[in-house]
mmCIF file of C-alpha atoms and ligand atoms in Angstrom:
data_model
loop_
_atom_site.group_PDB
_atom_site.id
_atom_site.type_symbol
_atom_site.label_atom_id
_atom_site.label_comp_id
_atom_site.label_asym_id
_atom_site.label_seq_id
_atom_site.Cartn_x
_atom_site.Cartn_y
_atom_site.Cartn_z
ATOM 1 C CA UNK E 1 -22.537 44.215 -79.741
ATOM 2 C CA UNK E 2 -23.293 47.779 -80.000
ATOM 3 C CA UNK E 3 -20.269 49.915 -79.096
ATOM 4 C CA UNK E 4 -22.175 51.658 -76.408
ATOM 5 C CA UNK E 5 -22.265 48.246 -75.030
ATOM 6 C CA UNK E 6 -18.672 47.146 -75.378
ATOM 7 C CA UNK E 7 -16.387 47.451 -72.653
ATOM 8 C CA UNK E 8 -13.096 49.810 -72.750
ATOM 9 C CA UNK E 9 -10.387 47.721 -73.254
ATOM 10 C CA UNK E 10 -8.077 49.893 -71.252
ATOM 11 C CA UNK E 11 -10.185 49.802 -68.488
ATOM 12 C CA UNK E 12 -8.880 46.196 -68.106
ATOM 13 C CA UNK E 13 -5.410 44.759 -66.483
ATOM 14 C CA UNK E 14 -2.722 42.352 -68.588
ATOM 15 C CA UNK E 15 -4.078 39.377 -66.770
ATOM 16 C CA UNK E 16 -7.851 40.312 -67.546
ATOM 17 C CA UNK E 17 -6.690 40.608 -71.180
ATOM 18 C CA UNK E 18 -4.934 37.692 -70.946
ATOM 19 C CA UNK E 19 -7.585 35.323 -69.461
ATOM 20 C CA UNK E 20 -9.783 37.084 -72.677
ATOM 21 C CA UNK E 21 -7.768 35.348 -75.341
ATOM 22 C CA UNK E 22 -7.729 31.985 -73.172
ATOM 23 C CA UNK E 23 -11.319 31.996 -73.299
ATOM 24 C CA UNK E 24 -11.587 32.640 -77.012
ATOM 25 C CA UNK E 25 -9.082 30.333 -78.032
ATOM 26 C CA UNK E 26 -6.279 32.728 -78.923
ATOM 27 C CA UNK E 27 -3.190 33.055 -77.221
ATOM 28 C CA UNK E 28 -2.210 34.195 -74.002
ATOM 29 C CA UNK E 29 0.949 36.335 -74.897
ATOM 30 C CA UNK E 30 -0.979 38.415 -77.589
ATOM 31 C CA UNK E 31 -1.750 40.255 -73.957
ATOM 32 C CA UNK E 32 1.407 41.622 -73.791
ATOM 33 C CA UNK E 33 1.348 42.511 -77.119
ATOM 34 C CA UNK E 34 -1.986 44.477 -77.065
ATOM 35 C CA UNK E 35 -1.095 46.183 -73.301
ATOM 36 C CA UNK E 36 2.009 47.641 -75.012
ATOM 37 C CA UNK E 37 -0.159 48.838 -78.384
ATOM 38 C CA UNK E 38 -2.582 50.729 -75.195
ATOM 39 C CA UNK E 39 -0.278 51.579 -73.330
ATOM 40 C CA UNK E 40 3.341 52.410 -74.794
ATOM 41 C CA UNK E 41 2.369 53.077 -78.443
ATOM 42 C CA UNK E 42 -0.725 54.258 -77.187
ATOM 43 C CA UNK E 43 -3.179 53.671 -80.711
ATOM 44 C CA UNK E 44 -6.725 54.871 -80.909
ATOM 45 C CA UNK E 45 -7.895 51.476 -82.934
ATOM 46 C CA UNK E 46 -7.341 48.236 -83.235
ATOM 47 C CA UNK E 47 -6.662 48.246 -86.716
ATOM 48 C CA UNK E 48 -3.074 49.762 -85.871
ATOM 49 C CA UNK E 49 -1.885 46.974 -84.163
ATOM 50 C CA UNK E 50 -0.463 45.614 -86.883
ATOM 51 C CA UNK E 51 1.838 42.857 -85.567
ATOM 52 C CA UNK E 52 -1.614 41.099 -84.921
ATOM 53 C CA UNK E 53 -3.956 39.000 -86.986
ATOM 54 C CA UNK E 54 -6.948 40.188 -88.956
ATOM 55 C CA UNK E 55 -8.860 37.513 -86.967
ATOM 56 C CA UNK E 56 -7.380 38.816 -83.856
ATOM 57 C CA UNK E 57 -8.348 42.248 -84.439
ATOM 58 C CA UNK E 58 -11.392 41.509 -85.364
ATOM 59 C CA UNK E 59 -12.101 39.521 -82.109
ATOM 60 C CA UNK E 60 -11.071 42.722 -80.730
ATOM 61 C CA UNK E 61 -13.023 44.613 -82.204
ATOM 62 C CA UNK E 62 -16.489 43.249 -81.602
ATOM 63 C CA UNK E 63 -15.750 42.830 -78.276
ATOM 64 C CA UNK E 64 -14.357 46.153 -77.154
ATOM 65 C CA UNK E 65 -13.793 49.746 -77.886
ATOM 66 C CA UNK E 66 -10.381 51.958 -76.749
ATOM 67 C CA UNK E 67 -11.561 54.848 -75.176
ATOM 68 C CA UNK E 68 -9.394 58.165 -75.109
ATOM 69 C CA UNK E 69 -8.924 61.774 -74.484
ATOM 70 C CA UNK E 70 -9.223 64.551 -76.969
ATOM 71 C CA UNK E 71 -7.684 67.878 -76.740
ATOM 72 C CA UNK E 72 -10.603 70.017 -77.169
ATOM 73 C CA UNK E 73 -8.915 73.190 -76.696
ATOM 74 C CA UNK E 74 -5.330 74.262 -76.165
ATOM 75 C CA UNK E 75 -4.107 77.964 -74.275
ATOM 76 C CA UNK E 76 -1.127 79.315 -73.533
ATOM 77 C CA UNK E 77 -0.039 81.786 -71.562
ATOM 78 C CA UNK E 78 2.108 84.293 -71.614
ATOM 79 C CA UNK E 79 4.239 83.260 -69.004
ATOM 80 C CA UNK E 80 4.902 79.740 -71.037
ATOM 81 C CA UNK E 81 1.840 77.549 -69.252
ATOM 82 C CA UNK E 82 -0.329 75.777 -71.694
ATOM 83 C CA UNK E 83 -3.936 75.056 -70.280
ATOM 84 C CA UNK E 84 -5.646 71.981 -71.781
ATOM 85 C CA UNK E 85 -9.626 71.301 -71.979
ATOM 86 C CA UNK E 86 -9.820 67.506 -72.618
ATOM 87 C CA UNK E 87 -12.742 66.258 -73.942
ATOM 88 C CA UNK E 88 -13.404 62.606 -72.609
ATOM 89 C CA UNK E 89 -15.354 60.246 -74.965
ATOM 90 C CA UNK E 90 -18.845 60.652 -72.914
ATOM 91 C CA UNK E 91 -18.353 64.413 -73.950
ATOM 92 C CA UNK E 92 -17.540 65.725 -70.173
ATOM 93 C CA UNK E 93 -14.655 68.274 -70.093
ATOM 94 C CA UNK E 94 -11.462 68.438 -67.366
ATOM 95 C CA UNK E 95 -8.714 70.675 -67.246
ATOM 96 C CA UNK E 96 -4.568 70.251 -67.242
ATOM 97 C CA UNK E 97 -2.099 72.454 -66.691
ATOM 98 C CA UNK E 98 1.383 72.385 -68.343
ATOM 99 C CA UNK E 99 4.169 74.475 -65.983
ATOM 100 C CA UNK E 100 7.614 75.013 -67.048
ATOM 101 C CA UNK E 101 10.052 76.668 -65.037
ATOM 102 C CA UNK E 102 14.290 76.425 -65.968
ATOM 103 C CA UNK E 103 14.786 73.329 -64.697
ATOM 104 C CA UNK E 104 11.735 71.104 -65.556
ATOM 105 C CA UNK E 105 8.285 71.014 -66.749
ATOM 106 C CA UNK E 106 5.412 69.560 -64.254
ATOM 107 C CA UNK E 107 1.840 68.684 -65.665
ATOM 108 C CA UNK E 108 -1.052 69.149 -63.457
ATOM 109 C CA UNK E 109 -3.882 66.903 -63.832
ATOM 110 C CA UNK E 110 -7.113 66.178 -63.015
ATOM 111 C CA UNK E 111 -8.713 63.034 -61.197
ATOM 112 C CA UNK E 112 -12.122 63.804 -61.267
ATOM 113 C CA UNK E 113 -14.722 65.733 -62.877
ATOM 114 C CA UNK E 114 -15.543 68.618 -61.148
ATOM 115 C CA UNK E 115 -15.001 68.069 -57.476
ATOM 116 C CA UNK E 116 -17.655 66.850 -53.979
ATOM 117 C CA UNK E 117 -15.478 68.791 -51.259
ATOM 118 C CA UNK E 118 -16.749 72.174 -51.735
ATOM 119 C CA UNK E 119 -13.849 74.405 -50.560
ATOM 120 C CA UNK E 120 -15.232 77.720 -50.457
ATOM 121 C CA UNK E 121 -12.282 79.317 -52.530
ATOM 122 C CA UNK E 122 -11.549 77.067 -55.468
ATOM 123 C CA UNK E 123 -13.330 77.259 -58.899
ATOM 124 C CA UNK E 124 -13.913 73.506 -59.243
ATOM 125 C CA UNK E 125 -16.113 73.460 -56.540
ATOM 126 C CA UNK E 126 -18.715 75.630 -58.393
ATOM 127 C CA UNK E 127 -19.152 72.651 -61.158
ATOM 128 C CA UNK E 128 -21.631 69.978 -60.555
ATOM 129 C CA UNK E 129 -21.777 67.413 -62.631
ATOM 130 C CA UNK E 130 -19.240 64.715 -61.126
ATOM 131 C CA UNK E 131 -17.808 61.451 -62.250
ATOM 132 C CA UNK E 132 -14.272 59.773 -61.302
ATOM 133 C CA UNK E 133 -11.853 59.838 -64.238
ATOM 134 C CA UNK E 134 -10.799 55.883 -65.561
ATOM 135 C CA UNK E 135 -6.907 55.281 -64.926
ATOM 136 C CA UNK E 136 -7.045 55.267 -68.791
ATOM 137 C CA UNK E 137 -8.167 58.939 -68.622
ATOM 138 C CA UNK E 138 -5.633 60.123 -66.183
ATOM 139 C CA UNK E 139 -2.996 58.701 -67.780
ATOM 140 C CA UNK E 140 -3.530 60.066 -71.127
ATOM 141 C CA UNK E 141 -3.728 63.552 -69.738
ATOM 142 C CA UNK E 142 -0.121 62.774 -68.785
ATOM 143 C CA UNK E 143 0.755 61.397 -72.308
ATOM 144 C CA UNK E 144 -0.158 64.601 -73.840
ATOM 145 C CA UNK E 145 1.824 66.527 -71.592
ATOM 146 C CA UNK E 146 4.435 64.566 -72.339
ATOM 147 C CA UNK E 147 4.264 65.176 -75.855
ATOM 148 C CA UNK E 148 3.356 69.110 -75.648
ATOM 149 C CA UNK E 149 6.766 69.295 -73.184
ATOM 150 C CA UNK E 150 8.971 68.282 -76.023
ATOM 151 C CA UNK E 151 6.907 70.026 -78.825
ATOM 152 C CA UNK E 152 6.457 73.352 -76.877
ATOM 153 C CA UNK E 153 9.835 73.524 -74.202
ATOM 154 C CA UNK E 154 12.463 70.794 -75.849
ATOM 155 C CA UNK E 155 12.604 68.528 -73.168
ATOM 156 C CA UNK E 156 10.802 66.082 -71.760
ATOM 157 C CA UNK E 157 8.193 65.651 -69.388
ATOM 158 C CA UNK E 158 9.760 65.758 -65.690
ATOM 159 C CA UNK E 159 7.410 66.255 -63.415
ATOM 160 C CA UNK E 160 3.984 64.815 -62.312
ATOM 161 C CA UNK E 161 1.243 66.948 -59.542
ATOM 162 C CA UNK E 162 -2.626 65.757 -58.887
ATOM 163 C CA UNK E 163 -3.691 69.365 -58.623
ATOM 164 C CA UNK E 164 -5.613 69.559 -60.738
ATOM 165 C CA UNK E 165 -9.602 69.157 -60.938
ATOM 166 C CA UNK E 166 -10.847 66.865 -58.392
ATOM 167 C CA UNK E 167 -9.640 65.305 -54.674
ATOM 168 C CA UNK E 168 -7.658 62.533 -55.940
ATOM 169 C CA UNK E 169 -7.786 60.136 -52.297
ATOM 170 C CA UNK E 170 -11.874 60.014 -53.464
ATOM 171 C CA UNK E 171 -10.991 58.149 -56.653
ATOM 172 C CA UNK E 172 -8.075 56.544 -55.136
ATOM 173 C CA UNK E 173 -8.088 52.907 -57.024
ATOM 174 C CA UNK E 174 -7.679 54.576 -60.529
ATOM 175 C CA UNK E 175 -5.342 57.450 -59.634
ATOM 176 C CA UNK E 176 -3.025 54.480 -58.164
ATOM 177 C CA UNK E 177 -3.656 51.989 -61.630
ATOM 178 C CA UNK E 178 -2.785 55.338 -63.918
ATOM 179 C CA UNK E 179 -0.048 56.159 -61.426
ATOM 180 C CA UNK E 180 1.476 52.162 -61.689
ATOM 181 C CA UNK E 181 1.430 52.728 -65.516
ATOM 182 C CA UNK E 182 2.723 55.902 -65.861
ATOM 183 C CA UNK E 183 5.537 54.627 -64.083
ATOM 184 C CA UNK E 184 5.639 51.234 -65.658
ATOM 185 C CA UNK E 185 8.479 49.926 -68.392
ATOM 186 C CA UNK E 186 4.917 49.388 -70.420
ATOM 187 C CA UNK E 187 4.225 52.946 -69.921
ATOM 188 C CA UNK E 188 6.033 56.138 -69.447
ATOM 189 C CA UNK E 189 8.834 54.497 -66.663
ATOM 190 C CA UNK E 190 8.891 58.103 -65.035
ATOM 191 C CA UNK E 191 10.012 57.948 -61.358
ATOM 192 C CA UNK E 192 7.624 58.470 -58.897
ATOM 193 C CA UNK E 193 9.800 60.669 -57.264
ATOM 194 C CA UNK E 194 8.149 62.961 -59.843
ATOM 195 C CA UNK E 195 4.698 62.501 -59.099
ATOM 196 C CA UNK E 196 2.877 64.233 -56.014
ATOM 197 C CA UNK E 197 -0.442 63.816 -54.762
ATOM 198 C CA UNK E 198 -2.219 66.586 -53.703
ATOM 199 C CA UNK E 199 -5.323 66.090 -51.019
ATOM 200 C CA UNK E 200 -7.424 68.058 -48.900
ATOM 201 C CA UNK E 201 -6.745 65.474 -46.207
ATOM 202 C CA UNK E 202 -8.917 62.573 -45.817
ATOM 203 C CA UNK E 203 -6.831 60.950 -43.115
ATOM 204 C CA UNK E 204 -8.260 57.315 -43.455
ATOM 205 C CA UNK E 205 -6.949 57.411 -47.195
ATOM 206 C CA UNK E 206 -3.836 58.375 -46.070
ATOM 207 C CA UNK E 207 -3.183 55.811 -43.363
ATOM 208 C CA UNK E 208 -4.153 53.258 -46.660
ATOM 209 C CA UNK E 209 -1.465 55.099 -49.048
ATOM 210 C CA UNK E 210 1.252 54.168 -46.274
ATOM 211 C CA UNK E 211 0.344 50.759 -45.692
ATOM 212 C CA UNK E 212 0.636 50.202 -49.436
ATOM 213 C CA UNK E 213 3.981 51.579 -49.657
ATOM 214 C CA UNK E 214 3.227 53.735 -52.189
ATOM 215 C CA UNK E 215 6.757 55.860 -53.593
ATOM 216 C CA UNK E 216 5.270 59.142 -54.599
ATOM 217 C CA UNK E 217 4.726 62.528 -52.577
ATOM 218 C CA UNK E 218 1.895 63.741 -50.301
ATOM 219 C CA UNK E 219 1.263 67.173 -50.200
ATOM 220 C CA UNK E 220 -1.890 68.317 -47.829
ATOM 221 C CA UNK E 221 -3.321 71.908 -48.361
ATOM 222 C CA UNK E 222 -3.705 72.889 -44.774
ATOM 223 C CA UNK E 223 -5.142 76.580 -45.445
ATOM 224 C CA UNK E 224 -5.267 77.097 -41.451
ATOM 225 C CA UNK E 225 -4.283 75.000 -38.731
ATOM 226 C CA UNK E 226 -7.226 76.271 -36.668
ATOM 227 C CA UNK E 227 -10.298 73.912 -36.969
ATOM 228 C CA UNK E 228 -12.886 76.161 -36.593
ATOM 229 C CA UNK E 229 -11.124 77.923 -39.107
ATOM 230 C CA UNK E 230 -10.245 74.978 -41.341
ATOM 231 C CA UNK E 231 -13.898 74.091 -41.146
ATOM 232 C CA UNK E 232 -15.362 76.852 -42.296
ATOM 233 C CA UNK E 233 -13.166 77.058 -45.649
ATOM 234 C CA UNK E 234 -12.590 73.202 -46.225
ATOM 235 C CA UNK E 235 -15.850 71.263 -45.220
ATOM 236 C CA UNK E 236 -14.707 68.199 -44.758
ATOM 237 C CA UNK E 237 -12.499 69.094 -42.179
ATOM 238 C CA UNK E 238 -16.304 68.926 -39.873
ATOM 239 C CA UNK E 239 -15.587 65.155 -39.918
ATOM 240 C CA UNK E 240 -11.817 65.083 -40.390
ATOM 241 C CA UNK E 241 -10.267 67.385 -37.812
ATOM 242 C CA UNK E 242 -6.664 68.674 -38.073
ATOM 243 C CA UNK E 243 -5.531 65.945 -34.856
ATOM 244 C CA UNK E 244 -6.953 62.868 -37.005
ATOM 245 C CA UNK E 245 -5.063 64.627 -40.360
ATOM 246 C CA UNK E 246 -1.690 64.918 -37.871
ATOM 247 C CA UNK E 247 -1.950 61.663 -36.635
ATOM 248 C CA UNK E 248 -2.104 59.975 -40.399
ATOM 249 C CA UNK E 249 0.580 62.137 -41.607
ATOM 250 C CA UNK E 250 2.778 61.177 -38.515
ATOM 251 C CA UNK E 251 2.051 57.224 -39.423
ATOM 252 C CA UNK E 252 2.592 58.299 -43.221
ATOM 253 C CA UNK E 253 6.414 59.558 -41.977
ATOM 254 C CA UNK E 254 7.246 56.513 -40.534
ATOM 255 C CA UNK E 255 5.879 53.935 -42.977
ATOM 256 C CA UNK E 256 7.444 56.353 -46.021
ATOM 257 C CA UNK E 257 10.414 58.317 -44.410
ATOM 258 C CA UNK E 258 9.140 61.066 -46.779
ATOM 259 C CA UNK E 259 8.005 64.429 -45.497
ATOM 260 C CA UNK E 260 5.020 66.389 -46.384
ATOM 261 C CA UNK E 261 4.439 69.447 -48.201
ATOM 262 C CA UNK E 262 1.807 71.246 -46.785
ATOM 263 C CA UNK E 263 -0.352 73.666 -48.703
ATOM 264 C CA UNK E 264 -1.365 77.499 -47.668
ATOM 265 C CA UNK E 265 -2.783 80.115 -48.831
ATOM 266 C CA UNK E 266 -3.424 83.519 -47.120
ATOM 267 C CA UNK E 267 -6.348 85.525 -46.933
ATOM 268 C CA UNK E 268 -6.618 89.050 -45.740
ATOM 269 C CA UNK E 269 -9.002 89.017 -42.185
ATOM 270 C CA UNK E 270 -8.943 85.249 -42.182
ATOM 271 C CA UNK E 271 -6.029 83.376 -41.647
ATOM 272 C CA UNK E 272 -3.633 86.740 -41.090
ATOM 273 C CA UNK E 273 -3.523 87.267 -37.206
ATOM 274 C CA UNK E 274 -0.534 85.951 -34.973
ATOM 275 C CA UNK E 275 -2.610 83.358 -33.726
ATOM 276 C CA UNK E 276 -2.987 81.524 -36.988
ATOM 277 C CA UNK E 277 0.518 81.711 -37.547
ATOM 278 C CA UNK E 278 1.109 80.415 -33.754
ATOM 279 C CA UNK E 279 -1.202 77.578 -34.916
ATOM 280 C CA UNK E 280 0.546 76.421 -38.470
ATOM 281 C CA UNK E 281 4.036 76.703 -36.611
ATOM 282 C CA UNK E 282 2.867 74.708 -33.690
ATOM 283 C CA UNK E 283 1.115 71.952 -36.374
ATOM 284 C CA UNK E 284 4.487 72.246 -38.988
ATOM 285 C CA UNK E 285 6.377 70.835 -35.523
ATOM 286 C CA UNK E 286 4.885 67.515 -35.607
ATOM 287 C CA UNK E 287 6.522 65.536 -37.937
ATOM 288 C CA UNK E 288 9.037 66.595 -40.975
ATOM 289 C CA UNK E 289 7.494 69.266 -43.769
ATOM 290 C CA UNK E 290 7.725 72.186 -46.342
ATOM 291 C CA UNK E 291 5.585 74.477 -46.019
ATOM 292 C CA UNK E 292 4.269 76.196 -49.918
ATOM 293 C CA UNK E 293 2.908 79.156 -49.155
ATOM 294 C CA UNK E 294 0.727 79.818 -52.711
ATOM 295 C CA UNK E 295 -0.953 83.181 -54.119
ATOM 296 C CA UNK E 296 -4.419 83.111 -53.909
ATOM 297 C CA UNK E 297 -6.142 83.228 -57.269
ATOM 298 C CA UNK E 298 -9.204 84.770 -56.896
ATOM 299 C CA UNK E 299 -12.426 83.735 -58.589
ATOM 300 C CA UNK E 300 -15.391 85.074 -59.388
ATOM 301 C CA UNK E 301 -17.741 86.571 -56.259
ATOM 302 C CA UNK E 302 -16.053 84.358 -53.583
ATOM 303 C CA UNK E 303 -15.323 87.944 -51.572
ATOM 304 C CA UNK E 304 -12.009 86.394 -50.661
ATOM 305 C CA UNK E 305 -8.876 88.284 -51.133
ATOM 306 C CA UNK E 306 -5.158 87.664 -50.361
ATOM 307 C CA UNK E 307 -3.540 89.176 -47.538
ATOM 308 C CA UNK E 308 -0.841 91.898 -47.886
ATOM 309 C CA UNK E 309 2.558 90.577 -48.560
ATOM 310 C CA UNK E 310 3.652 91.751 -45.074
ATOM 311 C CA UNK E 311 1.840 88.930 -43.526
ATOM 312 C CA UNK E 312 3.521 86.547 -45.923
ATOM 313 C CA UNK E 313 6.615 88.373 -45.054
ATOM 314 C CA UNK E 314 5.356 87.219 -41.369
ATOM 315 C CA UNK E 315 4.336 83.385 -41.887
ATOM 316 C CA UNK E 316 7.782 83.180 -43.791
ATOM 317 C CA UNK E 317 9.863 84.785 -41.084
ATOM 318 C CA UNK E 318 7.987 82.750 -38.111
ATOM 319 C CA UNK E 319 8.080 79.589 -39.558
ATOM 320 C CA UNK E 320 11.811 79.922 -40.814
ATOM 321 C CA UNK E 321 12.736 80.866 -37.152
ATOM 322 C CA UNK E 322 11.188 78.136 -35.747
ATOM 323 C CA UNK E 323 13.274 75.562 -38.300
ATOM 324 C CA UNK E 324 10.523 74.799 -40.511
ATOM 325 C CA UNK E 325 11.346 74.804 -44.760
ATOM 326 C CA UNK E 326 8.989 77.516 -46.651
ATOM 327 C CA UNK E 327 8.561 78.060 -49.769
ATOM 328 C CA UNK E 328 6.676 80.927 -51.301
ATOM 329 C CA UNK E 329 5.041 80.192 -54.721
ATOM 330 C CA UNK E 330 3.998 82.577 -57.195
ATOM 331 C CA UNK E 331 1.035 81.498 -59.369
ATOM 332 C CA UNK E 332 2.049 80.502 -63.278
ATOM 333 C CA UNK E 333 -0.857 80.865 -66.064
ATOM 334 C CA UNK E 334 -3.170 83.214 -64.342
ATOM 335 C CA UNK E 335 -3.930 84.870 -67.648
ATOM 336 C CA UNK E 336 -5.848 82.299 -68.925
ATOM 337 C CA UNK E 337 -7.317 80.613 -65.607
ATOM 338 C CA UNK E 338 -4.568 77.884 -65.412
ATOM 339 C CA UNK E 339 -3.701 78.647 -61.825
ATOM 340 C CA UNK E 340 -4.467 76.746 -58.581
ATOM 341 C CA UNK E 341 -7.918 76.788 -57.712
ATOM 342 C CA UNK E 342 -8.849 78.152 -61.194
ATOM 343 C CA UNK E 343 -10.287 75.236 -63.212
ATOM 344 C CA UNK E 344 -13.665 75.635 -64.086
ATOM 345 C CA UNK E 345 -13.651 74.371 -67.390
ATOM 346 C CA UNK E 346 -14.721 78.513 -68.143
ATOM 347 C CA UNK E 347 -14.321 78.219 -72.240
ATOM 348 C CA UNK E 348 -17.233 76.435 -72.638
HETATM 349 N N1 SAH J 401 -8.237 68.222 -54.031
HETATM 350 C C1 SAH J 401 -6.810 68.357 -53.952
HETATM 351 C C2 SAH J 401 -6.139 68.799 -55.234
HETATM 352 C C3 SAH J 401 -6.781 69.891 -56.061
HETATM 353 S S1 SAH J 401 -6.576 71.567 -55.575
HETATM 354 C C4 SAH J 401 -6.454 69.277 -52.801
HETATM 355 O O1 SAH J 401 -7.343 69.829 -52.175
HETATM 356 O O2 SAH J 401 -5.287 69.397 -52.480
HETATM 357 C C5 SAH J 401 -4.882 71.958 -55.720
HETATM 358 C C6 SAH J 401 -4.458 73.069 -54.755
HETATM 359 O O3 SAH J 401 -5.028 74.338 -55.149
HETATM 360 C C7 SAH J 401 -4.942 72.841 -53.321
HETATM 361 O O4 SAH J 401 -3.901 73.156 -52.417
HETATM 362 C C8 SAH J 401 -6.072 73.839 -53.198
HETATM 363 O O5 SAH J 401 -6.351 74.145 -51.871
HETATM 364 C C9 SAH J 401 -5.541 74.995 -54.006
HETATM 365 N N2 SAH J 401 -6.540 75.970 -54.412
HETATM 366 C C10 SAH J 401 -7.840 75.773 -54.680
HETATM 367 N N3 SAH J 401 -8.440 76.931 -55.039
HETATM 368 C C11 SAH J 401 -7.488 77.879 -55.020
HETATM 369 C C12 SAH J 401 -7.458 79.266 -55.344
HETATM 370 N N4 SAH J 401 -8.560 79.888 -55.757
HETATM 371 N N5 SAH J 401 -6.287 79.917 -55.225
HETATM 372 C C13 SAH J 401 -5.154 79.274 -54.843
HETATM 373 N N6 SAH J 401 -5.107 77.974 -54.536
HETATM 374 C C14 SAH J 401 -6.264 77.277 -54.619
#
């Protein structure tokens, strides 16, 4: 076999590696032994894992290849956040984000490559060329965080977000596999607690996420709780309207117990009148929420702008008022086009 024809070996589960060696007549618990080599120690060849036969290795070897990520470039701001382009092995580029702040460092990753939702404001909509990242490929952004944290800040990893490229609900079955081993003892056994999902809101997804149980944290970017409004920004609010979002993320409370955070950014003359703040009170009521109100980051010829901080001042105050938890968020890495919305893979 050709190794354009061989399969990625990390694209299979312990029990498809397992039945593998059954079929060849080798044993089943070298499985365990080669998931930890992928996953834990996390070697590029098969020639490293070294508590296995040559025979075994060479088995390996002609029957698969282990994909992974390169860091193609690394940036850093001057504010601390390091941007990474990571170069996957069909050559395609996405984008991660590093944070730190005093108390912990967060990693921002990508799910897909480039994005199919078209939000009028956000950089990753202008790429084309899309294709869902492996679990493999998600997971190894995370690794390199990981490692960058302690080089770079002197602690550890602590944090996980799926902000980066990509809606991560449209590649859901490998977002959940990377998220199951980056919180596996075979992995990096971080809590989910750490990890939040980010989505634009597809509510059938989100019904799915609560029926599985899952133990991580939703946050929806809302932008305007006025569908006409919504629409206009966020297309697929056309065929998801803000009721059908409200009504998963009420189910999603009482399957998880865990409340939302919910997304928004202001623009001046388009989400800054009383009424839309009327409206995002009115849809903050409906079940438990935080509200992270985030700087707009503009990007090239979108004409959009951010309002004044007055009607910030004016979300904040309303919102409080009516008992509702708001954050406001200032963006981290703008310098070199780490911040929300700003991924565009621009370098190249
Ligand atoms: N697809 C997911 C996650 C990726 S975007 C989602 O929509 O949530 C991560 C966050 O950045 C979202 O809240 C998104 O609305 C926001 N965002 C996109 N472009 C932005 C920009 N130019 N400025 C500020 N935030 C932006």
């Amino acid at each position: 076999m050709s190794d354009i024809e061989k399969r990625d070996i990390r694209a299979l589960s312990k029990d498809e590696i397992k039945d593998f060696f059954v079929n060849n007549g080798d044993k089943a618990f070298r499985a365990k032994q080669v998931y930890e080599w992928l996953w834990s120690k996390g070697v590029h060849t098969f020639e490293d894992m070294t508590n296995l036969s040559i025979v075994t290795r060479e088995l390996l070897n002609n029957n698969f290849v282990i994909n992974h990520i390169n860091v193609d470039e690394m940036q850093r701001s001057s504010d601390g956040t390091i941007k990474n382009a990571i170069k996957l092995y069909d050559g395609n580029i996405v984008e991660s984000v590093l944070i730190p702040t005093d108390k912990r460092t967060t990693a921002c990753v990508s799910s897909q490559v480039g994005c199919a939702l078209n939000c009028a404001f956000c950089a990753t909509a202008r790429l084309k060329n899309m294709r869902n990242l492996g679990a493999d490929e998600i997971y190894d952004q995370v690794v390199v965080a990981h490692q960058q944290s302690n080089l770079y800040y002197g602690h550890p990893l602590s944090n996980i977000v799926f902000m980066g490229m990509g809606e991560p609900l449209m590649n859901y079955e490998e977002v959940i596999k990377a998220i199951g081993m980056i919180t596996s003892d075979e992995g990096l056994q971080m809590s989910p607690r750490r990890i939040m999902l980010s989505t634009a809101g597809l509510p059938k997804m989100i019904k799915r996420m609560a029926d599985e149980d899952v133990k991580f944290g939703l946050a929806v970017s809302i932008h305007s709780a006025i569908d006409s409004k919504r629409s206009k920004m966020m297309p697929i609010n056309q065929k998801n309207s803000l009721a059908d979002l409200a009504d998963s993320l009420v189910y999603w409370y009482s399957k998880t117990k865990r409340r939302v955070t919910y997304e928004y950014v202001i623009w001046d003359g388009f989400n800054d009148k009383k009424e839309d703040i009327d409206a995002l009170v009115k849809f903050a009521k409906i079940l438990p929420c935080k509200i992270n109100i985030i700087e707009y980051n503009e990007i090239e010829e979108d004409g959009f702008k951010q309002a004044a901080p007055e009607v910030t001042d004016a979300y904040q105050k309303a919102l409080e008022s009516a008992g509702i938890v708001v954050n406001v968020r200032r963006s981290r890495g703008k310098d070199i086009d780490a911040a929300c919305g700003q991924l565009a893979n621009k370098h190249k």
